[in-house]
Amino acid sequence: MQGKQEDAYVALARRTVEEYVRTGRQIPVPDDLPEEMYEERAGAFVSIKIKIKPAEVATDGNNYNAQSESSLRLRGCIGTIRAVQSCIAQEIIHNAVSAAVKDPRFEPIVREELDRLVISVDILGDMEPIQSEAQLDVARYGVVVTNGYRRGLLLPNLEGVDTVEEQVAIAKQKAGIGLQEDVQMERFEVVRHS
């Protein structure tokens, strides 16, 4: 990790992904984590990006923008809006496996990609109902949009999402909600580990 220790949340997600991709087995909750990872419960999202090799830029089929400074492409992002597992550590383990091999938008991650993965973990705060888009800030708040049984979420502070209108439109699209359809909205903050 270039001389610095990886964040415990990210290290757990990475260890989980590597073990699952190599063996097909989910790791048990390790006993060397910070206490809050055993004691607290919260929704969590695991985002996995891959460092792009120069030759892949021209052939990438996922609308990769060759002008992007990051040279990263999303490979999986799965999470839970509210806690489902017994603790944050278990939430991360479950969602890391899902992001690596069960995100329906992508092929499962393979061994040859493991050394190029960049992983982040977002721990979600409480949901707060809001009345209008004016109560959002794309850098600070994520958004959940709901229409009946359809629900979409977009995390805050994502590259390429610069306006509240874009944020809400993407969340609606993810839920299969039309742009003109009315929705109930909630906002939330995250603690991002990267």
PDB file of C-alpha atoms in Angstrom, residues 18-181:
ATOM      1  CA  GLU A  18      -9.608 -11.705  -2.787  1.00  0.00           C
ATOM      2  CA  GLU A  19     -10.559 -14.811  -0.807  1.00  0.00           C
ATOM      3  CA  TYR A  20     -13.902 -15.212  -2.558  1.00  0.00           C
ATOM      4  CA  VAL A  21     -12.484 -14.759  -6.056  1.00  0.00           C
ATOM      5  CA  ARG A  22      -9.625 -17.201  -5.344  1.00  0.00           C
ATOM      6  CA  THR A  23     -11.553 -19.906  -3.447  1.00  0.00           C
ATOM      7  CA  GLY A  24     -15.286 -19.275  -3.772  1.00  0.00           C
ATOM      8  CA  ARG A  25     -15.547 -19.078   0.025  1.00  0.00           C
ATOM      9  CA  GLN A  26     -16.708 -16.180   2.155  1.00  0.00           C
ATOM     10  CA  ILE A  27     -14.349 -15.306   5.005  1.00  0.00           C
ATOM     11  CA  PRO A  28     -15.530 -15.370   8.623  1.00  0.00           C
ATOM     12  CA  VAL A  29     -15.504 -12.095  10.530  1.00  0.00           C
ATOM     13  CA  PRO A  30     -11.845 -11.589  11.580  1.00  0.00           C
ATOM     14  CA  ASP A  31     -11.019 -10.927  15.226  1.00  0.00           C
ATOM     15  CA  ASP A  32      -8.542  -8.087  14.584  1.00  0.00           C
ATOM     16  CA  LEU A  33     -10.934  -5.283  13.602  1.00  0.00           C
ATOM     17  CA  PRO A  34     -11.774  -2.013  15.372  1.00  0.00           C
ATOM     18  CA  GLU A  35     -14.466  -2.556  18.021  1.00  0.00           C
ATOM     19  CA  GLU A  36     -17.094  -0.430  16.258  1.00  0.00           C
ATOM     20  CA  MET A  37     -17.096  -2.881  13.356  1.00  0.00           C
ATOM     21  CA  TYR A  38     -18.404  -5.587  15.734  1.00  0.00           C
ATOM     22  CA  GLU A  39     -20.666  -3.408  17.868  1.00  0.00           C
ATOM     23  CA  GLU A  40     -22.400  -1.098  15.388  1.00  0.00           C
ATOM     24  CA  ARG A  41     -24.943  -1.798  12.670  1.00  0.00           C
ATOM     25  CA  ALA A  42     -25.483   0.317   9.550  1.00  0.00           C
ATOM     26  CA  GLY A  43     -26.136   0.103   5.849  1.00  0.00           C
ATOM     27  CA  ALA A  44     -22.940  -0.192   3.831  1.00  0.00           C
ATOM     28  CA  PHE A  45     -21.946  -0.009   0.171  1.00  0.00           C
ATOM     29  CA  VAL A  46     -18.824  -1.600  -1.267  1.00  0.00           C
ATOM     30  CA  SER A  47     -17.601  -0.015  -4.507  1.00  0.00           C
ATOM     31  CA  ILE A  48     -14.985  -1.768  -6.608  1.00  0.00           C
ATOM     32  CA  LYS A  49     -13.148  -0.024  -9.420  1.00  0.00           C
ATOM     33  CA  ILE A  50     -10.344  -1.342 -11.581  1.00  0.00           C
ATOM     34  CA  LYS A  51      -7.264   0.509 -12.782  1.00  0.00           C
ATOM     35  CA  ILE A  52      -7.419   0.707 -16.553  1.00  0.00           C
ATOM     36  CA  LYS A  53      -4.480  -0.419 -18.653  1.00  0.00           C
ATOM     37  CA  PRO A  54      -3.786   1.931 -21.610  1.00  0.00           C
ATOM     38  CA  ALA A  55      -4.757  -0.761 -24.162  1.00  0.00           C
ATOM     39  CA  GLU A  56      -8.143  -1.208 -22.436  1.00  0.00           C
ATOM     40  CA  VAL A  57      -9.126   2.435 -22.834  1.00  0.00           C
ATOM     41  CA  ALA A  58      -9.780   2.098 -26.561  1.00  0.00           C
ATOM     42  CA  THR A  59     -11.628  -1.221 -26.296  1.00  0.00           C
ATOM     43  CA  ASP A  60     -13.673  -0.707 -23.156  1.00  0.00           C
ATOM     44  CA  GLY A  61     -17.366  -1.403 -23.707  1.00  0.00           C
ATOM     45  CA  ASN A  62     -18.637   0.309 -20.561  1.00  0.00           C
ATOM     46  CA  ASN A  63     -18.621   3.884 -21.876  1.00  0.00           C
ATOM     47  CA  TYR A  64     -15.295   4.627 -20.235  1.00  0.00           C
ATOM     48  CA  ASN A  65     -14.316   8.237 -20.776  1.00  0.00           C
ATOM     49  CA  ALA A  66     -10.736   8.189 -22.064  1.00  0.00           C
ATOM     50  CA  GLN A  67     -10.288  11.771 -20.842  1.00  0.00           C
ATOM     51  CA  SER A  68     -10.886  10.779 -17.211  1.00  0.00           C
ATOM     52  CA  GLU A  69      -7.907  11.557 -15.001  1.00  0.00           C
ATOM     53  CA  SER A  70      -8.694   8.675 -12.678  1.00  0.00           C
ATOM     54  CA  SER A  71      -8.136   5.849 -15.208  1.00  0.00           C
ATOM     55  CA  LEU A  72     -10.569   3.803 -13.138  1.00  0.00           C
ATOM     56  CA  ARG A  73     -13.655   1.909 -14.258  1.00  0.00           C
ATOM     57  CA  LEU A  74     -16.450   0.677 -12.010  1.00  0.00           C
ATOM     58  CA  ARG A  75     -16.467  -3.133 -11.655  1.00  0.00           C
ATOM     59  CA  GLY A  76     -19.125  -3.532  -8.998  1.00  0.00           C
ATOM     60  CA  CYS A  77     -21.075  -1.628  -6.383  1.00  0.00           C
ATOM     61  CA  ILE A  78     -23.559  -3.304  -4.068  1.00  0.00           C
ATOM     62  CA  GLY A  79     -24.867  -2.284  -0.692  1.00  0.00           C
ATOM     63  CA  THR A  80     -27.649  -2.081   1.810  1.00  0.00           C
ATOM     64  CA  ILE A  81     -29.669   1.015   2.642  1.00  0.00           C
ATOM     65  CA  ARG A  82     -30.158  -0.124   6.216  1.00  0.00           C
ATOM     66  CA  ALA A  83     -28.379  -2.743   8.308  1.00  0.00           C
ATOM     67  CA  VAL A  84     -29.272  -6.303   7.356  1.00  0.00           C
ATOM     68  CA  GLN A  85     -26.410  -8.184   9.011  1.00  0.00           C
ATOM     69  CA  SER A  86     -25.491  -8.451  12.700  1.00  0.00           C
ATOM     70  CA  CYS A  87     -22.667  -5.883  12.557  1.00  0.00           C
ATOM     71  CA  ILE A  88     -20.824  -3.549  10.185  1.00  0.00           C
ATOM     72  CA  ALA A  89     -18.061  -6.121   9.612  1.00  0.00           C
ATOM     73  CA  GLN A  90     -20.575  -8.735   8.455  1.00  0.00           C
ATOM     74  CA  GLU A  91     -22.354  -6.106   6.325  1.00  0.00           C
ATOM     75  CA  ILE A  92     -19.063  -5.309   4.561  1.00  0.00           C
ATOM     76  CA  ILE A  93     -18.220  -8.985   3.998  1.00  0.00           C
ATOM     77  CA  HIS A  94     -21.641  -9.750   2.516  1.00  0.00           C
ATOM     78  CA  ASN A  95     -21.678  -6.674   0.277  1.00  0.00           C
ATOM     79  CA  ALA A  96     -18.057  -7.113  -0.842  1.00  0.00           C
ATOM     80  CA  VAL A  97     -18.860 -10.589  -2.192  1.00  0.00           C
ATOM     81  CA  SER A  98     -21.977  -9.248  -3.902  1.00  0.00           C
ATOM     82  CA  ALA A  99     -20.116  -6.310  -5.461  1.00  0.00           C
ATOM     83  CA  ALA A 100     -17.357  -8.613  -6.727  1.00  0.00           C
ATOM     84  CA  VAL A 101     -19.428 -11.368  -8.292  1.00  0.00           C
ATOM     85  CA  LYS A 102     -23.156 -10.567  -8.173  1.00  0.00           C
ATOM     86  CA  ASP A 103     -23.551  -7.032  -9.545  1.00  0.00           C
ATOM     87  CA  PRO A 104     -25.803  -7.720 -12.561  1.00  0.00           C
ATOM     88  CA  ARG A 105     -24.224  -4.875 -14.546  1.00  0.00           C
ATOM     89  CA  PHE A 106     -20.825  -6.572 -14.732  1.00  0.00           C
ATOM     90  CA  GLU A 107     -19.100  -9.891 -15.256  1.00  0.00           C
ATOM     91  CA  PRO A 108     -17.719 -11.351 -11.999  1.00  0.00           C
ATOM     92  CA  ILE A 109     -14.250 -10.193 -11.018  1.00  0.00           C
ATOM     93  CA  VAL A 110     -11.516 -12.699 -11.902  1.00  0.00           C
ATOM     94  CA  ARG A 111      -8.141 -13.475 -10.294  1.00  0.00           C
ATOM     95  CA  GLU A 112      -6.182 -11.591 -12.938  1.00  0.00           C
ATOM     96  CA  GLU A 113      -7.909  -8.361 -11.896  1.00  0.00           C
ATOM     97  CA  LEU A 114      -7.265  -8.570  -8.145  1.00  0.00           C
ATOM     98  CA  ASP A 115      -4.015  -6.578  -8.110  1.00  0.00           C
ATOM     99  CA  ARG A 116      -5.654  -3.683  -9.993  1.00  0.00           C
ATOM    100  CA  LEU A 117      -8.712  -3.207  -7.776  1.00  0.00           C
ATOM    101  CA  VAL A 118      -9.451   0.025  -5.941  1.00  0.00           C
ATOM    102  CA  ILE A 119     -12.043  -0.497  -3.214  1.00  0.00           C
ATOM    103  CA  SER A 120     -14.046   1.942  -1.121  1.00  0.00           C
ATOM    104  CA  VAL A 121     -16.612   1.356   1.610  1.00  0.00           C
ATOM    105  CA  ASP A 122     -19.407   3.797   2.425  1.00  0.00           C
ATOM    106  CA  ILE A 123     -21.131   3.493   5.799  1.00  0.00           C
ATOM    107  CA  LEU A 124     -24.561   5.078   5.565  1.00  0.00           C
ATOM    108  CA  GLY A 125     -26.037   7.405   8.147  1.00  0.00           C
ATOM    109  CA  ASP A 126     -29.717   7.614   9.014  1.00  0.00           C
ATOM    110  CA  MET A 127     -32.245   8.358   6.286  1.00  0.00           C
ATOM    111  CA  GLU A 128     -33.912  11.761   6.518  1.00  0.00           C
ATOM    112  CA  PRO A 129     -37.137  12.416   4.555  1.00  0.00           C
ATOM    113  CA  ILE A 130     -36.976  15.574   2.425  1.00  0.00           C
ATOM    114  CA  GLN A 131     -39.596  17.543   0.531  1.00  0.00           C
ATOM    115  CA  SER A 132     -37.618  18.870  -2.421  1.00  0.00           C
ATOM    116  CA  GLU A 133     -34.390  18.638  -4.379  1.00  0.00           C
ATOM    117  CA  ALA A 134     -33.408  21.993  -2.845  1.00  0.00           C
ATOM    118  CA  GLN A 135     -32.569  20.062   0.347  1.00  0.00           C
ATOM    119  CA  LEU A 136     -29.894  18.029  -1.448  1.00  0.00           C
ATOM    120  CA  ASP A 137     -26.205  18.697  -2.039  1.00  0.00           C
ATOM    121  CA  VAL A 138     -24.494  16.140  -4.314  1.00  0.00           C
ATOM    122  CA  ALA A 139     -21.189  16.474  -2.472  1.00  0.00           C
ATOM    123  CA  ARG A 140     -22.683  15.944   0.991  1.00  0.00           C
ATOM    124  CA  TYR A 141     -25.855  13.854   0.671  1.00  0.00           C
ATOM    125  CA  GLY A 142     -26.794  10.647  -1.046  1.00  0.00           C
ATOM    126  CA  VAL A 143     -30.394  10.277  -2.160  1.00  0.00           C
ATOM    127  CA  VAL A 144     -33.004   7.529  -2.066  1.00  0.00           C
ATOM    128  CA  VAL A 145     -36.018   7.916  -4.362  1.00  0.00           C
ATOM    129  CA  THR A 146     -39.142   5.789  -3.915  1.00  0.00           C
ATOM    130  CA  ASN A 147     -42.265   5.316  -6.004  1.00  0.00           C
ATOM    131  CA  GLY A 148     -44.428   2.447  -4.760  1.00  0.00           C
ATOM    132  CA  TYR A 149     -42.209  -0.627  -4.584  1.00  0.00           C
ATOM    133  CA  ARG A 150     -39.503   0.872  -6.780  1.00  0.00           C
ATOM    134  CA  ARG A 151     -36.529   2.371  -4.983  1.00  0.00           C
ATOM    135  CA  GLY A 152     -33.226   3.764  -6.205  1.00  0.00           C
ATOM    136  CA  LEU A 153     -30.184   5.059  -4.344  1.00  0.00           C
ATOM    137  CA  LEU A 154     -27.216   7.137  -5.380  1.00  0.00           C
ATOM    138  CA  LEU A 155     -24.262   7.753  -3.094  1.00  0.00           C
ATOM    139  CA  PRO A 156     -22.941  11.293  -2.577  1.00  0.00           C
ATOM    140  CA  ASN A 157     -19.799  12.819  -4.026  1.00  0.00           C
ATOM    141  CA  LEU A 158     -19.501  10.622  -7.108  1.00  0.00           C
ATOM    142  CA  GLU A 159     -17.255  11.521 -10.024  1.00  0.00           C
ATOM    143  CA  GLY A 160     -19.304  12.773 -12.970  1.00  0.00           C
ATOM    144  CA  VAL A 161     -22.407  13.596 -10.911  1.00  0.00           C
ATOM    145  CA  ASP A 162     -22.230  17.362 -10.579  1.00  0.00           C
ATOM    146  CA  THR A 163     -25.814  18.518 -10.018  1.00  0.00           C
ATOM    147  CA  VAL A 164     -28.747  17.547  -7.838  1.00  0.00           C
ATOM    148  CA  GLU A 165     -30.819  17.069 -10.987  1.00  0.00           C
ATOM    149  CA  GLU A 166     -28.314  14.510 -12.306  1.00  0.00           C
ATOM    150  CA  GLN A 167     -28.207  12.759  -8.938  1.00  0.00           C
ATOM    151  CA  VAL A 168     -31.996  12.393  -8.725  1.00  0.00           C
ATOM    152  CA  ALA A 169     -32.300  11.388 -12.403  1.00  0.00           C
ATOM    153  CA  ILE A 170     -29.712   8.620 -11.989  1.00  0.00           C
ATOM    154  CA  ALA A 171     -31.384   7.349  -8.801  1.00  0.00           C
ATOM    155  CA  LYS A 172     -34.743   7.282 -10.637  1.00  0.00           C
ATOM    156  CA  GLN A 173     -33.195   5.454 -13.587  1.00  0.00           C
ATOM    157  CA  LYS A 174     -31.681   2.830 -11.278  1.00  0.00           C
ATOM    158  CA  ALA A 175     -35.153   2.215  -9.823  1.00  0.00           C
ATOM    159  CA  GLY A 176     -36.928   2.125 -13.172  1.00  0.00           C
ATOM    160  CA  ILE A 177     -38.839   5.291 -12.292  1.00  0.00           C
ATOM    161  CA  GLY A 178     -39.621   7.695 -15.117  1.00  0.00           C
ATOM    162  CA  LEU A 179     -38.045  11.150 -14.941  1.00  0.00           C
ATOM    163  CA  GLN A 180     -41.453  12.846 -14.723  1.00  0.00           C
ATOM    164  CA  GLU A 181     -42.875  10.476 -12.090  1.00  0.00           C
TER     165      GLU A 181
END
